[in-house]
Coordinates of C-alpha atoms and ligand atoms in Angstrom, one line a residue:
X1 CA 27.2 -13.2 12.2
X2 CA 25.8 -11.6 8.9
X3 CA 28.4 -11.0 6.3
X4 CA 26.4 -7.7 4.9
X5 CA 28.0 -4.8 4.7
X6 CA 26.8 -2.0 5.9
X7 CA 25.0 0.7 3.6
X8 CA 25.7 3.6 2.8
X9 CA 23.9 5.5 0.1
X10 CA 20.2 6.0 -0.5
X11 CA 17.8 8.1 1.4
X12 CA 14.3 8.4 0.9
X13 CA 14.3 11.4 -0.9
X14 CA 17.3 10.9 -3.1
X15 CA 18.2 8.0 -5.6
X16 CA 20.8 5.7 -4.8
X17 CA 24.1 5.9 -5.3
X18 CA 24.8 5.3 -8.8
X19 CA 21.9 6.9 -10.3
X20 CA 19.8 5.0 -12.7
X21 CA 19.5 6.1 -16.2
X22 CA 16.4 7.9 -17.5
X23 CA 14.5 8.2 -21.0
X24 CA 14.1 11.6 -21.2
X25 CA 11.8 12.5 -18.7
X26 CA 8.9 14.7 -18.3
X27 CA 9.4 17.3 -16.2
X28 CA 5.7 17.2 -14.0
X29 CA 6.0 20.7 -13.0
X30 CA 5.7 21.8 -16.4
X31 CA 2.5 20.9 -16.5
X32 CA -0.8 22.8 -16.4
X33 CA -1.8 22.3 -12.8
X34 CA -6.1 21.7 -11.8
X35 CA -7.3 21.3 -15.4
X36 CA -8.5 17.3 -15.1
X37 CA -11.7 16.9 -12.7
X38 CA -10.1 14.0 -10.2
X39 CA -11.9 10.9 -11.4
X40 CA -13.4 8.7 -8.8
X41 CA -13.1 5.0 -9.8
X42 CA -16.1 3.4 -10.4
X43 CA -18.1 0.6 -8.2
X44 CA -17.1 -2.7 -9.4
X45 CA -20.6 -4.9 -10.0
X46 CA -20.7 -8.2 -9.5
X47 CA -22.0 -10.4 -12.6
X48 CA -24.3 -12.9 -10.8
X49 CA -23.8 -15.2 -7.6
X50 CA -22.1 -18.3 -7.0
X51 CA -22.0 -20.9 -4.1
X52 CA -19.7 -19.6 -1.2
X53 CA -16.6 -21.9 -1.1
X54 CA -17.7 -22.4 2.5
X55 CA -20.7 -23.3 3.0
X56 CA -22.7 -24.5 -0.9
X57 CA -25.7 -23.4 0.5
X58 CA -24.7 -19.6 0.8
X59 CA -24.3 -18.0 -2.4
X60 CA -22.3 -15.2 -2.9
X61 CA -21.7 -12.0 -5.2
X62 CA -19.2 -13.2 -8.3
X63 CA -17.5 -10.2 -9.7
X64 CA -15.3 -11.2 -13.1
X65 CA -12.5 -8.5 -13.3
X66 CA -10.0 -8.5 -16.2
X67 CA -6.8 -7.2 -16.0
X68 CA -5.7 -5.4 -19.6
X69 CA -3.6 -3.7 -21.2
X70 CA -5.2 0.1 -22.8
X71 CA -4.3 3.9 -23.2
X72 CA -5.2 6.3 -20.8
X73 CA -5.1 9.7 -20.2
X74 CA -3.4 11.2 -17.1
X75 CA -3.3 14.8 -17.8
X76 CA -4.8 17.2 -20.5
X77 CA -1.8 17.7 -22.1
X78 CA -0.2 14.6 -22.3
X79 CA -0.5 12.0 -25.1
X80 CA -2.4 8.5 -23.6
X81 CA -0.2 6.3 -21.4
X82 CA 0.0 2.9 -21.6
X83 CA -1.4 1.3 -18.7
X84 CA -2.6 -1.9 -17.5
X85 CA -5.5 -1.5 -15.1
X86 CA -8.8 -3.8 -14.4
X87 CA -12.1 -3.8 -15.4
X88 CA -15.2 -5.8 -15.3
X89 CA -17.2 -7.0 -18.2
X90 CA -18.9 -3.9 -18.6
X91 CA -16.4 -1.6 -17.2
X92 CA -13.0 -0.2 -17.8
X93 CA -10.4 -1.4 -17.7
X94 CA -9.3 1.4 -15.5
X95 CA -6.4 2.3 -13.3
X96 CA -7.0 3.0 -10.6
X97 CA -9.1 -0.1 -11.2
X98 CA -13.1 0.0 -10.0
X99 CA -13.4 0.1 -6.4
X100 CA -15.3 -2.8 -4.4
X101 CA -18.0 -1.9 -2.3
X102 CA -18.8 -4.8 0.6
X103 CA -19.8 -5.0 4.4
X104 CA -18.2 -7.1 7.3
X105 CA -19.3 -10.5 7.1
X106 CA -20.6 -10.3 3.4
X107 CA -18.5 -12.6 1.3
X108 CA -17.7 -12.1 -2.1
X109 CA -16.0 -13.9 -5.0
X110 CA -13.6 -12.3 -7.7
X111 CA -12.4 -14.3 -10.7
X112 CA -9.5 -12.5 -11.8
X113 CA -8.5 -13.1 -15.4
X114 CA -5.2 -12.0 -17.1
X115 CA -6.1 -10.7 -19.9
X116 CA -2.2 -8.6 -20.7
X117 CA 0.0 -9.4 -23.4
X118 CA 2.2 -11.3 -23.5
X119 CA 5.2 -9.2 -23.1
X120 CA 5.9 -6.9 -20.1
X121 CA 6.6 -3.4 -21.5
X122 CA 8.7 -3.0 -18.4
X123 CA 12.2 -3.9 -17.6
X124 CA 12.1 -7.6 -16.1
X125 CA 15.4 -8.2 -14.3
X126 CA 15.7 -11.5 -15.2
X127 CA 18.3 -12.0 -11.5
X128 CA 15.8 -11.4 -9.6
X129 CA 14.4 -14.3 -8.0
X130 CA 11.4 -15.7 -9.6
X131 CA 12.0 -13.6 -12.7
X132 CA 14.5 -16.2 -14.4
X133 CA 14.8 -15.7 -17.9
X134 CA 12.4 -19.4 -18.2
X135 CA 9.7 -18.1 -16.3
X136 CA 6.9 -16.3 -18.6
X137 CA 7.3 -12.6 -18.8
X138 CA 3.8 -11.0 -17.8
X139 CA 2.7 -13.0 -15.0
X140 CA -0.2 -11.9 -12.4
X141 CA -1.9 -12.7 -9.2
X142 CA -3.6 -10.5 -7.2
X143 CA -3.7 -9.6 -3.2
X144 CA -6.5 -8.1 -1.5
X145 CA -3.6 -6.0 1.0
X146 CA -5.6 -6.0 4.7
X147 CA -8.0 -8.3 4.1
X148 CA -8.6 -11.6 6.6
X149 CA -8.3 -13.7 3.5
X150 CA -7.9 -17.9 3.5
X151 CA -4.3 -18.9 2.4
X152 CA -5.6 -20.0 -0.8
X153 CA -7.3 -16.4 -2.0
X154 CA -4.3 -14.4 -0.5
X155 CA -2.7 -14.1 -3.6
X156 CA 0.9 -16.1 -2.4
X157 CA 3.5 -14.5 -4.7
X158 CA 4.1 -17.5 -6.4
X159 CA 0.1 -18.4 -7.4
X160 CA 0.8 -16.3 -10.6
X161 CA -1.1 -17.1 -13.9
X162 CA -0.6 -16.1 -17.4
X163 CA -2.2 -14.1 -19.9
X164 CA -5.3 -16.4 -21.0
X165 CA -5.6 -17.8 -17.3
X166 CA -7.5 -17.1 -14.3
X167 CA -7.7 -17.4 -10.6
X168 CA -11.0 -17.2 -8.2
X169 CA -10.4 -15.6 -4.6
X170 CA -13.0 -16.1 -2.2
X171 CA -12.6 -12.9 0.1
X172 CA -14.8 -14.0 3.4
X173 CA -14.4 -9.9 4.5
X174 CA -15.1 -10.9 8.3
X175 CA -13.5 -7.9 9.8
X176 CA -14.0 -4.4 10.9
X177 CA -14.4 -1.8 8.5
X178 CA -11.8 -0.2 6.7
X179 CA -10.2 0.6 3.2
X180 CA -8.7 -2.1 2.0
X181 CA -6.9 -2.2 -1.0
X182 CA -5.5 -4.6 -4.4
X183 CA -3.0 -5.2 -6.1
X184 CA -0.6 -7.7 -7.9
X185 CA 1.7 -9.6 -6.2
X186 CA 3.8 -12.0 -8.7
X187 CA 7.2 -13.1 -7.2
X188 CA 10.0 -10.8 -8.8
X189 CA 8.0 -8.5 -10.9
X190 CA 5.4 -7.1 -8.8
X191 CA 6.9 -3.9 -8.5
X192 CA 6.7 -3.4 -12.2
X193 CA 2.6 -4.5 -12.5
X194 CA 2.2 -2.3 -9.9
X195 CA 3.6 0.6 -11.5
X196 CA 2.1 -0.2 -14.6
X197 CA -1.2 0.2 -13.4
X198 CA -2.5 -3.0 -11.6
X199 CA -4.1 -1.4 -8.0
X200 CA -7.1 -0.7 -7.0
X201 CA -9.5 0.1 -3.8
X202 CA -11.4 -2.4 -1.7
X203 CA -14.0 -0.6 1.1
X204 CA -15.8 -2.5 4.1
X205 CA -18.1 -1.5 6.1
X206 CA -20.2 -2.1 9.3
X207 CA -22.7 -1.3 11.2
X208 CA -20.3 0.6 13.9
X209 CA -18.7 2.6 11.0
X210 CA -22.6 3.7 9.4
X211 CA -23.7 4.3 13.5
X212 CA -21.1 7.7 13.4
X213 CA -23.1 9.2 10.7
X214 CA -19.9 9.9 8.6
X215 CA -19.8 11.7 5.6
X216 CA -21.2 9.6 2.7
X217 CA -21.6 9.2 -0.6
X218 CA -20.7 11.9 -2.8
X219 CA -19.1 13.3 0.3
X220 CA -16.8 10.5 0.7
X221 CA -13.8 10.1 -1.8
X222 CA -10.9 7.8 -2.0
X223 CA -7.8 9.9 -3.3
X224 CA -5.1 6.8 -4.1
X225 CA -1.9 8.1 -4.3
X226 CA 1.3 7.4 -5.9
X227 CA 4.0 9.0 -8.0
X228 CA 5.4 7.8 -11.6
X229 CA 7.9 9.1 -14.0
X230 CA 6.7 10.0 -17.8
X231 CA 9.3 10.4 -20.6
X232 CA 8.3 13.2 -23.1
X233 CA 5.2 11.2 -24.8
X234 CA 3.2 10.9 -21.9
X235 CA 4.8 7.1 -21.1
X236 CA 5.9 5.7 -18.1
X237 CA 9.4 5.3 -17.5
X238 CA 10.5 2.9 -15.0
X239 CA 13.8 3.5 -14.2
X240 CA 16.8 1.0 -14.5
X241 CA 20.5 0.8 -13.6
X242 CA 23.5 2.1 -15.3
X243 CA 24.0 -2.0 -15.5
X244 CA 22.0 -3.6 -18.6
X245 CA 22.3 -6.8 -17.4
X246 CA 21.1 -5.8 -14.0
X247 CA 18.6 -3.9 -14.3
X248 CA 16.9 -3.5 -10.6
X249 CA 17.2 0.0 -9.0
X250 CA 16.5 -0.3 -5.1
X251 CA 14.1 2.7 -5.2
X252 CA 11.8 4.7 -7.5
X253 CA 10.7 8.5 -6.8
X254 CA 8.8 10.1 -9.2
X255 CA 8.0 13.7 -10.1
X256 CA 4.5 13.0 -11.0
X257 CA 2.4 12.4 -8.2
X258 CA -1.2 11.0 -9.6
X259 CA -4.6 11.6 -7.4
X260 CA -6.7 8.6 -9.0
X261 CA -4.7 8.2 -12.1
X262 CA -4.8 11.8 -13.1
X263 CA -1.9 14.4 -12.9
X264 CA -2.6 17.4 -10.5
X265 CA -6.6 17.0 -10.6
X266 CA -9.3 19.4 -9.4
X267 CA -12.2 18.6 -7.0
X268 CA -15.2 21.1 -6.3
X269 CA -16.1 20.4 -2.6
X270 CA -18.9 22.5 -1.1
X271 CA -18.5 23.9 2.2
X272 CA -19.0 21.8 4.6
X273 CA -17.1 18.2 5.9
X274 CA -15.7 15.8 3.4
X275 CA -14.2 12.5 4.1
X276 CA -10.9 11.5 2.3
X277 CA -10.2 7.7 2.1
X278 CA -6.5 8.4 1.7
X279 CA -4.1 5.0 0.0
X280 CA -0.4 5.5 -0.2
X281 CA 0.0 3.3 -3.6
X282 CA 3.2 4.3 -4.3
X283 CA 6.3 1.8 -5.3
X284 CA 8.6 3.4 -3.0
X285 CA 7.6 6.9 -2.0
X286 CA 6.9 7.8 1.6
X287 CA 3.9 10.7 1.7
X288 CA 4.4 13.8 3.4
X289 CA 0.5 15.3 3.0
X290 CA -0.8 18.9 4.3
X291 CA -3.3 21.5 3.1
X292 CA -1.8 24.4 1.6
X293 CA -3.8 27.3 4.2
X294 CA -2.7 25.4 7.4
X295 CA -5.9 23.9 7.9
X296 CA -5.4 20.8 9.7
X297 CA -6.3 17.1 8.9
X298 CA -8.2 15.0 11.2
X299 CA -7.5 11.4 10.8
X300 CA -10.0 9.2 12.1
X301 CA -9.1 5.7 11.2
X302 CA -5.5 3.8 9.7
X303 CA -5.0 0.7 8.0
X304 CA -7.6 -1.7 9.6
X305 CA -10.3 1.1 10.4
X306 CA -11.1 3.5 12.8
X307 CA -9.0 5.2 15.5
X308 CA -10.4 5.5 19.0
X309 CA -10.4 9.5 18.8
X310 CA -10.0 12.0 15.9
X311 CA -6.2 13.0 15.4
X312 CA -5.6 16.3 14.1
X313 CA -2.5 16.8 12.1
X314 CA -1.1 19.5 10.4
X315 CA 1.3 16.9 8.3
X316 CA 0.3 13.7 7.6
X317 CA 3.3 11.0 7.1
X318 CA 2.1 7.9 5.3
X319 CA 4.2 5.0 3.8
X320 CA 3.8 3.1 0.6
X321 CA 0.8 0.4 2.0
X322 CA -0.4 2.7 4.8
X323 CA -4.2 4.1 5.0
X324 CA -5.2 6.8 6.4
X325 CA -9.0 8.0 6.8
X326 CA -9.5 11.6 7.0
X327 CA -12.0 14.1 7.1
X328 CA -11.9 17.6 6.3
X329 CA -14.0 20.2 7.4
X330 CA -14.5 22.9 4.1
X331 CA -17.3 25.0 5.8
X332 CA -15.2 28.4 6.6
X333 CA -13.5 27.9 2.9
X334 CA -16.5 28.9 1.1
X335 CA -15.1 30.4 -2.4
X336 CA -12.0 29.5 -2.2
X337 CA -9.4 27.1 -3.5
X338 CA -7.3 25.0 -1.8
X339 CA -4.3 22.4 -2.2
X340 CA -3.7 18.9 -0.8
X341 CA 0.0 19.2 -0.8
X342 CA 2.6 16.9 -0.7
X343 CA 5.8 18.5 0.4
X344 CA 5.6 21.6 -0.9
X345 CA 3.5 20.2 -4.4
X346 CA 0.3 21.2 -5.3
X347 CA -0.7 17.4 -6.0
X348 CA -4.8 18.1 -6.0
X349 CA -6.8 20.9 -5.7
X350 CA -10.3 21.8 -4.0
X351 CA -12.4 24.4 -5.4
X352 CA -14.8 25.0 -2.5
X353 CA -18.3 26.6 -3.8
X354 CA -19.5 29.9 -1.6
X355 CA -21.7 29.0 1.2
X356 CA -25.1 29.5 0.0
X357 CA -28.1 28.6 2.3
X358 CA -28.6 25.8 0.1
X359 CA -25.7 24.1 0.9
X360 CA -24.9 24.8 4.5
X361 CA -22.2 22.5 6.4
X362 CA -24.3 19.3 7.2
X363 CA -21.7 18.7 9.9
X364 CA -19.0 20.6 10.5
X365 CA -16.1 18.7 11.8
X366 CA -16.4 20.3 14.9
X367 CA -19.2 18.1 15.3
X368 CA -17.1 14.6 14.7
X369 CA -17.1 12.2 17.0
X370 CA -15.0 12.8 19.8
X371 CA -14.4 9.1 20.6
X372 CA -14.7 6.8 17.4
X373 CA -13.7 2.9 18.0
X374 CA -12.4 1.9 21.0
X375 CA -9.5 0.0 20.4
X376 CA -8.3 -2.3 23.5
X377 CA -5.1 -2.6 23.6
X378 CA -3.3 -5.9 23.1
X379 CA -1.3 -6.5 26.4
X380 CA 2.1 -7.7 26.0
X381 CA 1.9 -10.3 28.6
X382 CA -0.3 -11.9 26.1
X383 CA 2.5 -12.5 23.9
X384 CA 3.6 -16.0 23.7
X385 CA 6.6 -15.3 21.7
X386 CA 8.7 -12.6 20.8
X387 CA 10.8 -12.9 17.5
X388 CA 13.9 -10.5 16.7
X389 CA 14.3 -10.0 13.1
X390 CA 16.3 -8.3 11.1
X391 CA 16.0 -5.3 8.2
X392 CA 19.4 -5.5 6.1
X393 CA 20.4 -4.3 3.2
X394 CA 23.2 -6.0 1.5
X395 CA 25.2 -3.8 -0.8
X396 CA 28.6 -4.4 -3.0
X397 CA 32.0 -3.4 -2.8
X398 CA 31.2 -0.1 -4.4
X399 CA 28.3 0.7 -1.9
X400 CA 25.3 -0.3 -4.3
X401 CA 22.7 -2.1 -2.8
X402 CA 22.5 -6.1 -4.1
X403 CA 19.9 -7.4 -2.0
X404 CA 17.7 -6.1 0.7
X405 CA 16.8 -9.0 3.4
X406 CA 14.4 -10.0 6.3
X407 CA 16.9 -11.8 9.0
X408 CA 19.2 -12.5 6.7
X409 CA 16.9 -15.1 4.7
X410 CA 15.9 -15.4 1.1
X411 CA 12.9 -15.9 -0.4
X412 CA 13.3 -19.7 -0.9
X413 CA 14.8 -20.7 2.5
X414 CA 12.5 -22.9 4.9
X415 CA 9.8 -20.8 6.8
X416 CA 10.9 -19.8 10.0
X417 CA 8.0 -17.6 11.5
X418 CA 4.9 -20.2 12.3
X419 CA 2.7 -18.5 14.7
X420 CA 0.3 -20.5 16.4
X421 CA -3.2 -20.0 15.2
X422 CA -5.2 -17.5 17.3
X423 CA -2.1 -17.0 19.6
X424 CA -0.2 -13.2 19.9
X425 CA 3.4 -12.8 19.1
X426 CA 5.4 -10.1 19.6
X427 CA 8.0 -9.1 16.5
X428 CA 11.0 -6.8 17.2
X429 CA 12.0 -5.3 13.5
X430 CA 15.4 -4.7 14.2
X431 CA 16.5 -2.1 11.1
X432 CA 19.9 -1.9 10.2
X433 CA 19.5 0.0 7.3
X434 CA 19.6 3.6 6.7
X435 CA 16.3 3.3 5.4
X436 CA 12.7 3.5 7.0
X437 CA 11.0 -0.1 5.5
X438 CA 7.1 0.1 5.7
X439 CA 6.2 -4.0 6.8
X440 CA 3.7 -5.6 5.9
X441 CA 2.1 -8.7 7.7
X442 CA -0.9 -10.3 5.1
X443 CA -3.8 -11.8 7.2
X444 CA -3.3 -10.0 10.3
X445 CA -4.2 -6.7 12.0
X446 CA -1.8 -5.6 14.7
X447 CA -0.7 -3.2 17.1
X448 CA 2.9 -1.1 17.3
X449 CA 4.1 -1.1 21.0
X450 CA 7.0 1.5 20.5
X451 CA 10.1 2.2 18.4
X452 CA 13.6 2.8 20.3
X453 CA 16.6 3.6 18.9
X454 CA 19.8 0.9 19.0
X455 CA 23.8 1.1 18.3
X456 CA 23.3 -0.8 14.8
X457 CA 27.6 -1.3 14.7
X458 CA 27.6 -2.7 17.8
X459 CA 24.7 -4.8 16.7
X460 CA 27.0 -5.8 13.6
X461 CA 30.2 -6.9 15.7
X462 CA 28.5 -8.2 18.9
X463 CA 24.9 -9.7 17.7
X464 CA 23.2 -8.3 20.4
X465 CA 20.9 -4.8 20.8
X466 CA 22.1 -2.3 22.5
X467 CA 19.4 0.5 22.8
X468 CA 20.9 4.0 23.0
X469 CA 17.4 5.8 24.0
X470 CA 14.0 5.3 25.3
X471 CA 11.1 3.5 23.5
X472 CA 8.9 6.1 21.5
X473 CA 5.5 5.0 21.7
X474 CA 3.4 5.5 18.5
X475 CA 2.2 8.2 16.9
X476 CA -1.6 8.8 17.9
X477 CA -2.4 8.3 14.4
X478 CA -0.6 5.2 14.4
X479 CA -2.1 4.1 18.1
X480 CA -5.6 1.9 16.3
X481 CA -5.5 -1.2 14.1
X482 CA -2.3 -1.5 11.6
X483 CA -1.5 -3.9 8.9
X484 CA 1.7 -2.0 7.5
X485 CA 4.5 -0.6 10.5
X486 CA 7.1 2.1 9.1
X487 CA 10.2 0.9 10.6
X488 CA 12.3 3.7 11.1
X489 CA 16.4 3.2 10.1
X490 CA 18.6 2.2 13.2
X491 CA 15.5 1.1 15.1
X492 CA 13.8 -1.4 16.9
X493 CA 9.8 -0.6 16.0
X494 CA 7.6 -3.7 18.2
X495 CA 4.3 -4.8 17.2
X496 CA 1.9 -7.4 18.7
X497 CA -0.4 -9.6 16.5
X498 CA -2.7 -11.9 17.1
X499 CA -3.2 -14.7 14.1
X500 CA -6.1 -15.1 14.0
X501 CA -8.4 -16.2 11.1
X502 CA -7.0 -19.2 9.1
X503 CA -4.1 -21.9 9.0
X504 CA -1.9 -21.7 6.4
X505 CA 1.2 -19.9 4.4
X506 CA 1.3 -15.9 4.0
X507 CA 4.0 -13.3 3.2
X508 CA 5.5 -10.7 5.1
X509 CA 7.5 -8.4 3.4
X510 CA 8.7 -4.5 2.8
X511 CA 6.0 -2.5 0.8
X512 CA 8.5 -0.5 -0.8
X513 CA 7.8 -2.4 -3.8
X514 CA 11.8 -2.7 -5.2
X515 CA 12.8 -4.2 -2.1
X516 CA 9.9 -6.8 -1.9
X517 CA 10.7 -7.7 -5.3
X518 CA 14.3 -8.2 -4.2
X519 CA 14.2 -10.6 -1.2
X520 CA 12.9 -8.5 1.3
X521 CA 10.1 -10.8 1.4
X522 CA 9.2 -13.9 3.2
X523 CA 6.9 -16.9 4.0
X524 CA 5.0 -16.9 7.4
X525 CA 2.9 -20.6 8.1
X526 CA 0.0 -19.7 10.5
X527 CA -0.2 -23.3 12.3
X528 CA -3.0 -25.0 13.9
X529 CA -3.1 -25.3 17.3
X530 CA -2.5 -29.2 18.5
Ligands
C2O601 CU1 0.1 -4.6 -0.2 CU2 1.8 -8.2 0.3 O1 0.9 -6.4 0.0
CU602 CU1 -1.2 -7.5 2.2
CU603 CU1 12.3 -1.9 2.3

């Protein structure tokens, strides 16, 4: 039986229970609002071509990206922020850093060089494991998140190199299209690259994808999302625990949610269909997104690409490591302005020019596609295994969460998921917590079968699940290809995956980026068929 107590404080849109300690923080809403133009990232450009790691005789695009240290600006206002971001030899660095570009089946290579100081401006809590006091402070790897990557270009958590150092990942990009994204992923202190800066946007695409005639080009803009908190000089201010010696808080919310790096950005759209590549990049906060006149959102595609059918929502719910792919139809807001929202904030604003006969709507969203990708469902009685495992939070005496776990394991215990290469599995994420966990499978794409509701004491004292309701099936935005699964608090949420692609060791973890850091992260070996 797990020893854990049960939890009892934090909710997502509070702090926990003993609240961590702030600098004096910026108060976001103070700020001018719609004074910065949203800046789009720009295309990274590969440097020259190299050999494919497969196959000598194929060469490949070789992109060098540096990750540094510099001062940017996120608002008008505001004095620069320190921020580490990525940039090529002739670009940036940036952060957001520049987005790649790539289609299905085209290889690429990325050397990725640290290039950060040496200390981590950051608090490093030096219990966490894999951030020991002996290990070097600013430490880096990166993770393309979604991609079908080989073991050894996945960016394991422990593949980190120092400042001076670098790594080449050979990303093979044999899947459908989709917005991928990276990021760092060093054992223990990811959560604090990522916040300072180190994320960025990864696009492929296909032949299927360009066959829908999609809004393009200027017409098609990523808006990656996620919310910080500045102290009074424009700096980011990560926030620790009343504890000095223990420094870890189990959850970050900001005031200051950033479109693209910038604080409350403006975009002029004309009037007609726009499509919105949409990133949650946020460390821990769960996105809640509308448009301020009730228009609705149509999603047409989730993590790993394109739903079967448009999806119109008037809300859109996204967690930190979820995608969505939307597209918005401006052509009866001609000469007006208005907001991308995120609860009720203002978080980006569209200043739609008056429809001129110059610019008419090329295609109204009326005109989308009414069926997009068919996505064939993965039948459960292709499932050669179905794995129960737990989401548990493990707090102390005074109700302040320690730990946060995946079955009760840590990070360093022997694997215990090995799926059989190119076989389908069924995992049951069995959350005790009070918490929704966004989970996150690296190499896979998968479905969600259903989430159902179970009596978590019962589950404490007896072991077993007990469902107290009936299985939920998925949202429809939720219904195409997944890499990321909210699992909702006191539920079991099933997916089915298929492993396919390559042998070898990958992570699974929680994308809120605290927990991750804190355990709620393991190994998974894909194994070879015999
Ligand atoms: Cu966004 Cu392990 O990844
Ligand atoms: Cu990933
Ligand atoms: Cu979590």
């Amino acid at each position: 039986m797990p020893t854990a107590l049960l939890h009892g404080g934090s909710t997502q849109s509070g702090l926990q229970t003993a609240a961590p300690k702030f600098r004096t923080q910026l108060s976001a809403n103070s700020l001018t609002p719609f004074v910065d133009p949203l800046p789009i990232p720009e295309i990274a450009r590969p440097s020259g071509f190299r050999p494919s790691p497969a196959d000598a005789k194929v060469k490949l695009p070789y992109y060098r990206i540096a990750m540094r240290q510099f001062e940017g600006k996120v608002h008008r206002d505001l004095k620069p922020t320190r921020l580490w971001g990525y940039g090529g030899p002739l670009q940036g660095p940036t952060s957001p850093g520049p987005t790649f570009e790539t289609r299905s089946g085209q290889g690429l290579l990325v050397e990725w060089v640290n290039e950060l100081p040496d200390k981590h401006f950051l608090p490093i809590d030096h219990n966490i494991h894999g951030a020991e006091a002996d290990k070097p402070e600013v430490r880096a790897v990166v993770h393309l998140h979604g991609g079908k990557t080989p073991p050894g270009s996945d960016g394991y958590p422990e593949s980190w190199f120092v400042s001076g150092k670098s790594g080449v990942c050979h990303y093979p990009n044999q899947q459908d299209a989709a917005m991928l994204w990276y990021h760092d992923h060093a054992l223990g202190i990811n959560r604090l690259n990522v916040f300072a800066g180190l994320l960025g946007a990864f696009f492929v695409r296909d032949e299927f994808e360009d066959s829908l005639e999609l809004p393009r080009g200027k017409y098609e803009v990523p808006l990656i999302m996620y919310d910080r908190i500045f102290d009074l000089d424009g700096q980011l201010n990560y926030p620790v625990s009343p504890d000095a010696q223990k420094p870890w808080v189990a959850e970050v919310f900001g005031d200051a949610l950033l479109v693209n790096g910038k604080l409350f950005p403006y975009l002029e759209v004309e009037p007609r269909a726009y499509r919105f590549r949409v990133l949650n990049g946020a460390n821990g906060r769960f996105l809640h997104l509308s448009l301020s006149d009730g228009h609705k959102l149509q999603q047409i595609g989730t993590d790993q690409g394109l739903l079967a059918a448009p999806v119109a929502l008037d809300r859109l719910y996204l967690a930190p490591g979820e995608r969505a792919d939307l597209v918005v139809d401006f052509s009866e807001l001609g000469g007006r302005n208005v907001a991308l929202k995120n609860d009720i904030q203002a978080v980006l604003q569209f200043r739609v020019a008056k429809a001129t006969n110059g610019i008419a709507s090329a295609r109204p969203s009326s005109l989308l596609p009414t069926s997009l990708r068919p996505v064939p469902k993965i039948g459960e009685s292709s499932a050669v295994k179905t794995r129960s495992l737990t989401l548990v939070e493990v707090d102390d005496l005074k109700q302040r969460p320690l730990t946060m776990l995946l079955n009760n394991t840590h990070w360093s215990m022997p694997v215990t998921e090995n799926p059989v290469l190119d076989s389908t599995e069924i995992w049951e994420l069995v959350n005790t917590t009070d918490d929704a966990h966004p989970i996150h499978l690296h190499l896979v794409r998968f479905q969600i079968l259903d989430r159902r509701n179970f009596n978590v004491t019962d589950y404490w004292m007896k072991g077993t699940v007990r469902y107290t309701g009936p299985a939920v099936a998925p949202d429809a935005n939720e219904a195409g290809w997944k890499d990321t699964v909210r699992a909702d608090p006191g539920m079991v949420t099933r997916i089915i995956v298929r492993f396919e692609g390559y042998a070898g060791r990958y992570v699974w973890h929680c994308h809120i980026l605290e927990h991750e850091d804190n355990e709620m992260m393991r190994p998974f070996d894909v194994v070879a068929a015999r």
